[in-house]
XYZ file of C-alpha atoms in Angstrom:
580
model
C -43.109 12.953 -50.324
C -43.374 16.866 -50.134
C -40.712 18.484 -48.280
C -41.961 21.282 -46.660
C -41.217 22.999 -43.742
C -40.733 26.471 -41.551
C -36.847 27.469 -40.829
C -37.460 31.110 -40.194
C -35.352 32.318 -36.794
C -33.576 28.694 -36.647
C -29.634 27.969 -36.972
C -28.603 26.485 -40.243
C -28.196 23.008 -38.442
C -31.416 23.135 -36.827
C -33.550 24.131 -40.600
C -30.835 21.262 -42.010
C -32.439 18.654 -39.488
C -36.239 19.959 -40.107
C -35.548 19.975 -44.317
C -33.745 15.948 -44.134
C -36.848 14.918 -41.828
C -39.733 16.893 -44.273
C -38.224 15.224 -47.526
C -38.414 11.995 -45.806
C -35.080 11.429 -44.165
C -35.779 9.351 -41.028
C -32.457 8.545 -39.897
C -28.778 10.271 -40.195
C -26.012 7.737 -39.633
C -23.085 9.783 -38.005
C -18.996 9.819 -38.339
C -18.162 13.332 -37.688
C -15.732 15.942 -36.902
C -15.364 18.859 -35.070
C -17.145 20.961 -37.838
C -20.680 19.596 -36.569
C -20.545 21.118 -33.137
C -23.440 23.517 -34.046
C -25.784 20.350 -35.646
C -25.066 18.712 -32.162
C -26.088 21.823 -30.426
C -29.219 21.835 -32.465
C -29.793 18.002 -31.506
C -29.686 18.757 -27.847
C -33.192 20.956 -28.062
C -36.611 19.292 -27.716
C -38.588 18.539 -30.889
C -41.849 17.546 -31.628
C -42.006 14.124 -32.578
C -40.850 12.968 -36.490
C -39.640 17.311 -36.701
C -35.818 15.635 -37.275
C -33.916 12.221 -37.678
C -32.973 9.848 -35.902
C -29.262 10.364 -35.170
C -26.926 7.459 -34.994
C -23.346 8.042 -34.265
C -20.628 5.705 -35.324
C -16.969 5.869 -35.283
C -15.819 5.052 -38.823
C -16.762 6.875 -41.379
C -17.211 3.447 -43.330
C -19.127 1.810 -40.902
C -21.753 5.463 -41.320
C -21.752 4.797 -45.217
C -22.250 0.863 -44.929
C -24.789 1.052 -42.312
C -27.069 3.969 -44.479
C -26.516 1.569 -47.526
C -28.045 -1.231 -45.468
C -30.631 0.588 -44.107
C -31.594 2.205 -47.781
C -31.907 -1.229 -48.968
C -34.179 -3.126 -46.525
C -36.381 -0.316 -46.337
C -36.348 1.595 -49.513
C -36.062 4.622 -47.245
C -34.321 7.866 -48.043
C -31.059 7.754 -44.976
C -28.879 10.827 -44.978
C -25.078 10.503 -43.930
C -22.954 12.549 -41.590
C -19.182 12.822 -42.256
C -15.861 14.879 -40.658
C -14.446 17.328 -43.540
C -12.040 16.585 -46.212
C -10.566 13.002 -44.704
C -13.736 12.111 -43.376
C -15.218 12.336 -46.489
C -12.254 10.568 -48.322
C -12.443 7.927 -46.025
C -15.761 6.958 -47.312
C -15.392 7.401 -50.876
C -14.825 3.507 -51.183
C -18.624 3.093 -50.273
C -19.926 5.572 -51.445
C -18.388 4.201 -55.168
C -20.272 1.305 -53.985
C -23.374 2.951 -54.031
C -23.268 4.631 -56.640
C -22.823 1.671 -58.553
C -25.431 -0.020 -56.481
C -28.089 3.121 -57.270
C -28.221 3.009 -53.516
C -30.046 6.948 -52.579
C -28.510 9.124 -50.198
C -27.540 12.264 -48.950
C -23.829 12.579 -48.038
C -23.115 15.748 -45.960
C -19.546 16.756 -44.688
C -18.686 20.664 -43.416
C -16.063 22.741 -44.267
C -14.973 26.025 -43.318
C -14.640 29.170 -45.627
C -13.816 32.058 -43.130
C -10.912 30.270 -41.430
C -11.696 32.316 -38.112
C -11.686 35.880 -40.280
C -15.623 36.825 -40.096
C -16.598 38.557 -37.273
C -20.113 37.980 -36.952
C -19.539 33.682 -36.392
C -17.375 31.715 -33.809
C -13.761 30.609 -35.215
C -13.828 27.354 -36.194
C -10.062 26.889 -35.124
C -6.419 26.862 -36.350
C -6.634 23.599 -37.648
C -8.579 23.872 -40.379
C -6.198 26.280 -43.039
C -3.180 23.965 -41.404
C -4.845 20.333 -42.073
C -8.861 19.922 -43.129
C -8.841 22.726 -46.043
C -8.302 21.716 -49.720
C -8.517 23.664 -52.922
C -11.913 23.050 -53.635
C -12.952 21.685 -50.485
C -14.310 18.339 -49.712
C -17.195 18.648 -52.872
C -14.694 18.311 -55.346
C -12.464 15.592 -53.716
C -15.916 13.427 -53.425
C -17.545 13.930 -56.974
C -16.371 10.848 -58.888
C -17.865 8.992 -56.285
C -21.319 10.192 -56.081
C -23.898 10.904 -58.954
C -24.257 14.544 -57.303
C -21.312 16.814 -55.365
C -21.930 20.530 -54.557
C -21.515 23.197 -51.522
C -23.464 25.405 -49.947
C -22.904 28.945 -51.524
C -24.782 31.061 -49.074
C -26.520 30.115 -45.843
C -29.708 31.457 -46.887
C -29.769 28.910 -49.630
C -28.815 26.039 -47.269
C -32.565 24.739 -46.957
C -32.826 24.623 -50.647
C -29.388 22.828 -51.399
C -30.318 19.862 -48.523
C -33.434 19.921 -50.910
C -32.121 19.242 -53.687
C -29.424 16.735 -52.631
C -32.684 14.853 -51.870
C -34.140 14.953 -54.952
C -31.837 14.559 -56.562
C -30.066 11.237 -54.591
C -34.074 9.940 -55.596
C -33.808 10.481 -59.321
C -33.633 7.729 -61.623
C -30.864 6.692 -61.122
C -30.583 6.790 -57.454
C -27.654 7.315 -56.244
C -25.090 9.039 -53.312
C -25.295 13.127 -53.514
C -22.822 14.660 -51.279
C -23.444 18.351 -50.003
C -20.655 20.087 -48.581
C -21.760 22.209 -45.574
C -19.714 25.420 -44.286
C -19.779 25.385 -40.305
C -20.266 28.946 -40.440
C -23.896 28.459 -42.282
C -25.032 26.463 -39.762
C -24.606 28.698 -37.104
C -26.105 31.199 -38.999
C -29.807 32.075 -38.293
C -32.427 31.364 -41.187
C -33.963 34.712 -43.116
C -35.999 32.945 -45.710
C -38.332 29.951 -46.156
C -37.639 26.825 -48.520
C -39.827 26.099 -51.589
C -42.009 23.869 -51.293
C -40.003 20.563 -52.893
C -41.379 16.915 -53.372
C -39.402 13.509 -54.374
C -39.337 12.534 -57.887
C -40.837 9.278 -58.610
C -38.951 6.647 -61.224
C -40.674 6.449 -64.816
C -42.007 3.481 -65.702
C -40.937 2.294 -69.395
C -42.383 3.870 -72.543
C -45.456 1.968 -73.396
C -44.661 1.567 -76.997
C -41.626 0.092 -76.148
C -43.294 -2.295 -74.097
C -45.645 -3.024 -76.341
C -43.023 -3.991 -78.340
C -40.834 -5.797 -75.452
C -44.214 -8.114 -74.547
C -44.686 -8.863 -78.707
C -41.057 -10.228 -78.391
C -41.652 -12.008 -75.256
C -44.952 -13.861 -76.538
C -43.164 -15.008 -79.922
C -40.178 -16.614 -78.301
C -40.464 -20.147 -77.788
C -37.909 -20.658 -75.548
C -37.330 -17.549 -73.675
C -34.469 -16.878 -70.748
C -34.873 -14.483 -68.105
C -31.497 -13.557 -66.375
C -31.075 -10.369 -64.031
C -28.873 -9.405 -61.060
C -30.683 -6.894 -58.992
C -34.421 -6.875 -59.921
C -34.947 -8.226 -56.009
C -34.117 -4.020 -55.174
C -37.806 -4.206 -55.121
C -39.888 -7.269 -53.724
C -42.763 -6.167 -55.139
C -40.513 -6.248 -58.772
C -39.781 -9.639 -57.591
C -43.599 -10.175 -57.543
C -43.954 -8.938 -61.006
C -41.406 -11.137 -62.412
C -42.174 -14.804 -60.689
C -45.531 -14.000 -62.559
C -44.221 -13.185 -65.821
C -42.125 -16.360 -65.964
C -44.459 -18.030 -64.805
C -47.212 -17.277 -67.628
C -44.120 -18.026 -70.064
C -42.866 -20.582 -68.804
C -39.402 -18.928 -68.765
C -36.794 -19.749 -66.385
C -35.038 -16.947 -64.420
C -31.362 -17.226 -64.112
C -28.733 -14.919 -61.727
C -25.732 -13.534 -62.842
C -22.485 -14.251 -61.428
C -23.257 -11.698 -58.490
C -26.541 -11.444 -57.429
C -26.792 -8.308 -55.201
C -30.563 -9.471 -53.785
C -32.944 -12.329 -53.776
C -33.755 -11.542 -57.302
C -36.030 -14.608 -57.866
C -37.594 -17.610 -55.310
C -34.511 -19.685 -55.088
C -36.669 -22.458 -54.493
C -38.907 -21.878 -57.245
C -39.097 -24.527 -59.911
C -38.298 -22.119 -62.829
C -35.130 -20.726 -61.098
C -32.393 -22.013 -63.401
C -29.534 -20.851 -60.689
C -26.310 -18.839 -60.874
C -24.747 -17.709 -63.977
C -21.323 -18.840 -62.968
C -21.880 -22.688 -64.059
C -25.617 -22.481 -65.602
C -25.776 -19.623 -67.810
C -23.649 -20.945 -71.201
C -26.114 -24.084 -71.048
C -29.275 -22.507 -70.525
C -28.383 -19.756 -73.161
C -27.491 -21.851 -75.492
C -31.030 -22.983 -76.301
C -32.496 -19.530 -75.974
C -33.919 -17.788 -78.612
C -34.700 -14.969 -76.463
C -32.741 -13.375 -73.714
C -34.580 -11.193 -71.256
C -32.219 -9.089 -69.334
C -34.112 -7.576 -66.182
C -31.972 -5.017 -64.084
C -28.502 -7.176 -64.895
C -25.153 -5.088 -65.065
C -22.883 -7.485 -67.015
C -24.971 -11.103 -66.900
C -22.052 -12.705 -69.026
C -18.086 -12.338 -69.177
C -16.870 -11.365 -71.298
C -19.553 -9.177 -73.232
C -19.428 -10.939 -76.843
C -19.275 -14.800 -75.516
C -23.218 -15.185 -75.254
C -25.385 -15.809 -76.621
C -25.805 -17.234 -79.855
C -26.120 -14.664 -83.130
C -29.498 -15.549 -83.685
C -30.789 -15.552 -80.807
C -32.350 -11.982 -79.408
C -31.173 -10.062 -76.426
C -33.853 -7.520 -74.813
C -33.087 -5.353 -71.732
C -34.952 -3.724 -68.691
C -34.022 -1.789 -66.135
C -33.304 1.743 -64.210
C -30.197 2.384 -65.919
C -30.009 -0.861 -68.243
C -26.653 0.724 -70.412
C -25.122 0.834 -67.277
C -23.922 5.168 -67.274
C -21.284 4.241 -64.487
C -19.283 1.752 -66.599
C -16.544 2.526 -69.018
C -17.612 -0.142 -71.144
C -20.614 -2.842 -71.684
C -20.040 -4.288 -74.767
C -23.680 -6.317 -74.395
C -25.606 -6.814 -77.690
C -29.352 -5.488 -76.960
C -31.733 -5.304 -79.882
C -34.486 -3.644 -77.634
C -33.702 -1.936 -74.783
C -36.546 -0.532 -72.338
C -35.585 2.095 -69.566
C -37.621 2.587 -66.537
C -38.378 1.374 -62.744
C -38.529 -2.001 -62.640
C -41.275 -2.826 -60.614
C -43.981 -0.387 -62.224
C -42.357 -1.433 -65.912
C -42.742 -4.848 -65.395
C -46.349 -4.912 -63.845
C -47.199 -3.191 -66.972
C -45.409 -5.789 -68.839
C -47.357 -8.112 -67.163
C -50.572 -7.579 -68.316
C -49.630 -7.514 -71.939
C -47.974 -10.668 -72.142
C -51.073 -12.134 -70.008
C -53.807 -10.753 -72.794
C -51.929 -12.897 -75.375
C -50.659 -15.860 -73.427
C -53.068 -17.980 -72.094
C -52.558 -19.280 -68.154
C -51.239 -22.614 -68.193
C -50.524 -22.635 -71.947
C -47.003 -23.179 -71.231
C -47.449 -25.895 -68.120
C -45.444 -28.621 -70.618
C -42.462 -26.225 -70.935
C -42.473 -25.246 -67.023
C -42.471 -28.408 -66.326
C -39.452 -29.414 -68.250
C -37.428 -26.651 -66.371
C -38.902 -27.856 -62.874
C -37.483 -31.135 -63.542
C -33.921 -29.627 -64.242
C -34.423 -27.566 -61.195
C -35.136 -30.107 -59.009
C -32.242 -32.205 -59.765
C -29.871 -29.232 -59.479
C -30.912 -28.559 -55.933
C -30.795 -31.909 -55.002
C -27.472 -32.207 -56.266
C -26.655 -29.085 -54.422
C -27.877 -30.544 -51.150
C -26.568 -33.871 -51.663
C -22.966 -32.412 -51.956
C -23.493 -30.284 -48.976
C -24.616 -32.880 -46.847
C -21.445 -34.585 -47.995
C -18.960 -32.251 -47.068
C -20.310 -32.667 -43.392
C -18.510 -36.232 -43.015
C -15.046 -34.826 -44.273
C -12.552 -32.887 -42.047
C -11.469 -30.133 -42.278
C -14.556 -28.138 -42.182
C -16.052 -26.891 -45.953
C -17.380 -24.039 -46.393
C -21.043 -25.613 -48.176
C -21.177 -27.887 -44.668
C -21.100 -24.750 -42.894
C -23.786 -23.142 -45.089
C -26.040 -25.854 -45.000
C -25.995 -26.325 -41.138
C -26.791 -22.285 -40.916
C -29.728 -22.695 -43.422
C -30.952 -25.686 -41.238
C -30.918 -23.361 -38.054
C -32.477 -19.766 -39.820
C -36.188 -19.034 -39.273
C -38.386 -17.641 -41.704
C -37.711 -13.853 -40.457
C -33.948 -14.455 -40.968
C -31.681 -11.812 -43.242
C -28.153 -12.624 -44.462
C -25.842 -9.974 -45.624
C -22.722 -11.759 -47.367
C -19.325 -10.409 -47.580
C -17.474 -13.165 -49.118
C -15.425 -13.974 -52.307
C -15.052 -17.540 -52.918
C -17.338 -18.582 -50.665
C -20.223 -16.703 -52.777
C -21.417 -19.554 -54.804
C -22.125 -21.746 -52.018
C -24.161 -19.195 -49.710
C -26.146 -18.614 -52.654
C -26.823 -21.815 -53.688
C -27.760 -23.408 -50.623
C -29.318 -20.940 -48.783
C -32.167 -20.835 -50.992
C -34.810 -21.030 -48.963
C -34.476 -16.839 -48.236
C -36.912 -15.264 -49.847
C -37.218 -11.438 -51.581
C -35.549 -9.093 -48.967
C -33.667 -10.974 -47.038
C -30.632 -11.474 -48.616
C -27.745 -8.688 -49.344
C -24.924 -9.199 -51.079
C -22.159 -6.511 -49.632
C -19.017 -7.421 -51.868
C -19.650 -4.697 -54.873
C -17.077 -3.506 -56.036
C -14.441 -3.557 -52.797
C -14.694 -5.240 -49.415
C -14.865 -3.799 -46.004
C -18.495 -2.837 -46.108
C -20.139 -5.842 -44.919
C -20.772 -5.431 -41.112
C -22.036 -2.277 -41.258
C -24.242 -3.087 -44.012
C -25.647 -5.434 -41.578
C -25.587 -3.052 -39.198
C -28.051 -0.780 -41.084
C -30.040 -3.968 -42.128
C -30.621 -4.359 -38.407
C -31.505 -0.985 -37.395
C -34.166 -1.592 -40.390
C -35.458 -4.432 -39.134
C -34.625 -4.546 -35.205
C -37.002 -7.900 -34.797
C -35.470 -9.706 -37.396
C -32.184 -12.086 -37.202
C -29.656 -10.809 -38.880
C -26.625 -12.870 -40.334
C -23.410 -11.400 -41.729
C -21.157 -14.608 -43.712
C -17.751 -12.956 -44.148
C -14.478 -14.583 -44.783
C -11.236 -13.340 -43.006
C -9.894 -11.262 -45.657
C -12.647 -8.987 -46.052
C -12.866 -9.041 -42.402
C -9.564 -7.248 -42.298
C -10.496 -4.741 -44.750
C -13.681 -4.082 -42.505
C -13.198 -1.094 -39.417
C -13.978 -3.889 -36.776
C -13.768 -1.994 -33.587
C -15.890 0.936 -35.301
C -18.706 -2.046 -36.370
C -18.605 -4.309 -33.280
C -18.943 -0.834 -31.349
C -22.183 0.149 -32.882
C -23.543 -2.934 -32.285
C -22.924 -2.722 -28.746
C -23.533 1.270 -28.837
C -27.328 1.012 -30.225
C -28.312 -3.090 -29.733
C -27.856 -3.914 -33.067
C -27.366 -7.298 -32.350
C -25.932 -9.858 -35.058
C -24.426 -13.295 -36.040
C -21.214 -13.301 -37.691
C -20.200 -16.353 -39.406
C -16.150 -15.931 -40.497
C -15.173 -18.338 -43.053
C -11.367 -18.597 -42.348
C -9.259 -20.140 -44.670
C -5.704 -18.282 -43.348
C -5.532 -16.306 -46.601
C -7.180 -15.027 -49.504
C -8.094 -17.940 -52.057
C -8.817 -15.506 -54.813
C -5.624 -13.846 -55.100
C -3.770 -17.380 -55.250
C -6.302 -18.645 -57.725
C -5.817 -15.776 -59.440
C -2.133 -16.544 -59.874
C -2.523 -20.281 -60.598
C -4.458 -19.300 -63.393
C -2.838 -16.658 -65.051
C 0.482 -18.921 -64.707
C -0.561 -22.270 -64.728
C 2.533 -23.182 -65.397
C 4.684 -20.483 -63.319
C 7.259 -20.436 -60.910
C 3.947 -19.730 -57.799
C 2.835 -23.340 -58.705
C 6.052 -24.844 -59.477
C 7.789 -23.769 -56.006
C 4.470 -23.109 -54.126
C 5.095 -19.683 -52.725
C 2.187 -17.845 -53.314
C 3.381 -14.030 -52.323
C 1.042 -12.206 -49.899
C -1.818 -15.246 -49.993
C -1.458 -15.870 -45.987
C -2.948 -14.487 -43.546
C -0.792 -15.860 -40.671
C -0.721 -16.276 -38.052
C -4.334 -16.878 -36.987
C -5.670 -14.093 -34.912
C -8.451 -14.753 -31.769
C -11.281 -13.488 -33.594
C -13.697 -14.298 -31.431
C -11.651 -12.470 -29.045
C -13.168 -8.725 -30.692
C -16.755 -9.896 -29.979
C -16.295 -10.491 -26.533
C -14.481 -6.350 -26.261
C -17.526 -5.698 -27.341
C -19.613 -7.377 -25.128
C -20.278 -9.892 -27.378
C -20.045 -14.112 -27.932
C -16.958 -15.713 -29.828
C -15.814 -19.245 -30.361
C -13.679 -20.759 -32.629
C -14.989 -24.248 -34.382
C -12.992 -26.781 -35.915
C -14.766 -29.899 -36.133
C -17.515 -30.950 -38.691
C -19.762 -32.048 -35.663
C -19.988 -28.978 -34.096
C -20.577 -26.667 -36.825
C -24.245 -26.818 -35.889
C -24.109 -26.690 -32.054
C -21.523 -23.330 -32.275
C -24.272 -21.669 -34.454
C -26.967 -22.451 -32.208
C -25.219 -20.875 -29.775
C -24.290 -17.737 -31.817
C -28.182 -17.376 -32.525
C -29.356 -17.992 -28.842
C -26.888 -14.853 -28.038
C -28.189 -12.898 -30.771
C -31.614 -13.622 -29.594
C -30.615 -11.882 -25.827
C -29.144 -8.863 -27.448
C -25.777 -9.921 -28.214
C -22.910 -9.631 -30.718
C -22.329 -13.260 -31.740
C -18.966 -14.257 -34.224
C -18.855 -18.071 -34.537
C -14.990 -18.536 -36.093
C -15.373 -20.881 -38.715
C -11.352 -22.635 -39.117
C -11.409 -24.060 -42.656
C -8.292 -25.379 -44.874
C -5.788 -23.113 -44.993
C -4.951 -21.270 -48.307
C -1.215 -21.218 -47.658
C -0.544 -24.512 -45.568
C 3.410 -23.825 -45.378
C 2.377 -20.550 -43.759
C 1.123 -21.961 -40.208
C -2.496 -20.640 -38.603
């Protein structure tokens, strides 16, 4: 992608639309202030078609963030984000951590005013902004631990070149959030000079020595383990891998939070999720393959074994955001992983013959085939026992889910069992929205959906991170722009992770003795479905094993006529003394 474009005679906001749209930016996902009246004067002109974004307005600045993070993710698309001054931007520093974690690209813009009404030549922005929106530094430096890029604007003439570069730069390995912070007075300013001419950067691919090297390794092992945690970013990496464990004869393992479909669940050399599998599979490794995995084992030194090798691949395989990783790596390769492991590819296949490794394959297919049958079997189980579990739940929704279908999950202790039974999603269609903090999930699905507006979406959430999600702002842009989705709440009246948390800590403590678990409840019981239905939306409550399936169906029939659907899921309460 080449951004290049004419600005000559235009407002600043009008050249900042026609630069976003020339390096690629198809859609801006709004929460502003007041400081964007000129951009929305700008947006009220005609344009030729694809000249600017798409502009989607929503009312939390959250939701904005989320939704662009969403949208990034199913399409691999460049989104650019909107955002009121100062507390706007503040407001959305949560996700945008997120993201930058994630190496999720985007470009972050929020105004500011440096006159405060004293130039001549522009409109005053208004008393507020010295009394409540102005800090020492402005919004840039309140933002920059939370995005891999934070500048301003330091003349309007330069303000095509700076939307430029926060491009490029929110594309270069690493991806990441860069946030721009825009003076109102530049973009009512006209335009005196043309941009450069600026293109995207593409990812390296790893140093071929090093795979050289990496493949040698690979080839000699005879009992290699492939574990990663986000190599699904690409499905075409996906691709790449299912061949290269398949010519070893490897099996592929998740770590305890897989943030994609990383690897066919279904497949016969998917060993499962770190959480229960990874100390047994490890422990007759003699070669661990990390593909992009941010911490595959806790703690750092338990796994695996001192003889056994550890190799790594990956974007940013030391992981530059962390204070710590602590993982041993004897070869570490750094590049994108879908290019890097094609290349991989072919020089494991020159020395490994196909099918030389059936007998081994084999031997992990039968271990994978009882696992998921064992998975099943206790699913199906839970279905006869009241009250409702949560794997009874997830089984009945991966009964009902077509092919097309895309889940975006938002839940804690629930985790294990969406990923484990719903394994019949394949690369892309499954999001994992929990990184780092909660209350990102429905607009990540909300940004999935504008992505893919034919496709079902499904957003599993349990009622705590609910709570930390801006509901009205979420349900609002569903209704607002037809983004229609399924939410399935997993309500157990509290959060289970904080209690377990306690119980194990103090096993022995005065929480378990006395049972008074401080803060666990959430009580009593809201009408949840009572939000989707202010927004135009379907809610019902379910209680029974029986009708888990029937409420779903329902929730999926309004889905597929353009509605909101939340089907409230009532499990066992966390804190039983508390009441629901």
């Amino acid at each position: 992608m080449s951004g290049t474009t004419r600005v000559t005679g235009a407002t600043g906001a009008e050249a900042l639309l026609r630069v976003l749209r020339a390096m690629g930016v198809e859609r801006i996902f709004a929460s502003p202030g007041s400081d964007w009246a000129p951009l929305w004067e700008a947006l009220a002109r005609p344009y030729r078609p694809d000249e600017v974004p798409a502009y989607t307005s929503v009312r939390h600045e959250m939701t904005a963030v989320a939704m662009a993070s969403g949208y990034a993710r199913a399409t691999g698309k460049l989104p650019a984000v909107v955002l009121h001054t100062t507390v706007g931007a503040l407001h959305a520093t949560m996700g945008l951590r997120a993201a930058l974690h994630e190496r999720i690209p985007m470009v972050v813009l929020a105004g500011e005013s440096i006159a405060f009404g004293e130039a001549p030549d522009v409109p005053d922005p208004g008393r507020q902004w010295l009394r409540l929106l102005a800090d020492v530094g402005g919004p840039a430096r309140l933002v920059a631990p939370c995005v891999k890029w934070s500048a301003a604007a330091t003349t309007s003439r330069l303000l095509p070149h700076a939307v430029q570069r926060a491009a490029q730069l929110a594309v270069a390995a690493p991806g990441g959030p860069t946030f721009l912070s825009v003076p109102v007075e530049f973009l009512m300013a006209p335009m005196t000079a043309e941009p450069p001419a600026a293109a995207l950067p593409r990812a390296p691919s790893a140093d071929p020595a090093t795979l050289d090297e990496l493949a040698r390794a690979l080839c000699e092992a005879r009992n290699p383990v492939i574990v990663t945690e986000q190599a699904g970013r690409s499905v075409a990496a996906v691709a790449r891998l299912v061949a290269l464990a398949e010519t070893l004869g490897a099996p592929v393992v998740e770590a305890w939070q897989p943030t994609y479909v990383n690897f066919p669940r279904a497949h016969p050399l998917y060993g499962g999720v770190a959480a229960t599998e990874m100390e047994a599979l490890l422990a007759e490794a003699d070669l661990v393959f990390l593909v992009e995995a941010v911490a595959p084992w806790h703690p750092p030194s338990a796994l695996p074994a001192p003889g056994t090798r550890v190799v790594a691949l990956g974007e940013a395989p030391l992981g530059p955001q962390l204070p710590a990783w602590g993982f041993r790596a004897d070869l570490v390769a750094t590049g994108d992983a879908e290019r890097s492991l094609a290349m991989l590819l072919e020089r494991v296949q020159a020395v490994v013959a196909s099918g030389s490794r059936a007998a081994i394959a084999q031997r992990w297919r039968e271990r994978h085939d009882a696992r998921r049958a064992a998975v099943r079997a206790e699913a199906r189980a839970a279905g006869g026992r009241s009250p409702i579990e949560t794997r009874w739940v997830v089984h009945e929704l991966g009964e009902l889910l077509t092919a097309d279908a895309i889940v975006v999950d938002e839940t804690i202790t629930h985790r294990l069992d969406v990923v484990r039974i719903l394994d019949r999603l394949g690369p892309g269609a499954f999001f994992e929205a929990s990184y780092g903090g909660l209350g990102v999930g429905l607009g990540t699905a909300l940004g999935v959906k504008a992505a893919a507006p034919g496709r079902t979406v499904v957003a599993t959430i349990g009622d705590g991170a609910l709570h930390y999600n801006p509901v009205p702002a979420s349900f609002g842009a569903a209704q607002e722009h037809a983004l229609p989705i399924l939410v399935v709440l997993f309500d157990n009246a509290g959060y289970l992770s904080q209690k377990s948390d306690v119980a194990k800590e103090f096993p022995d403590g005065w929480a378990v003795r006395t049972g008074r678990f401080a803060g666990t409840a959430i009580a009593p019981r809201p009408d949840y479905p009572a939000l989707a239905r202010a927004y135009g939306g379907r809610g019902e409550t379910v209680a029974a094993p029986g009708e888990v399936r029937a409420a779903l169906a329902r929730g999926l029939a309004a889905v597929a006529r353009g509605q909101l659907a939340l089907v409230h899921v009532v499990l066992a309460p966390v804190d039983p003394a508390a009441g629901g």
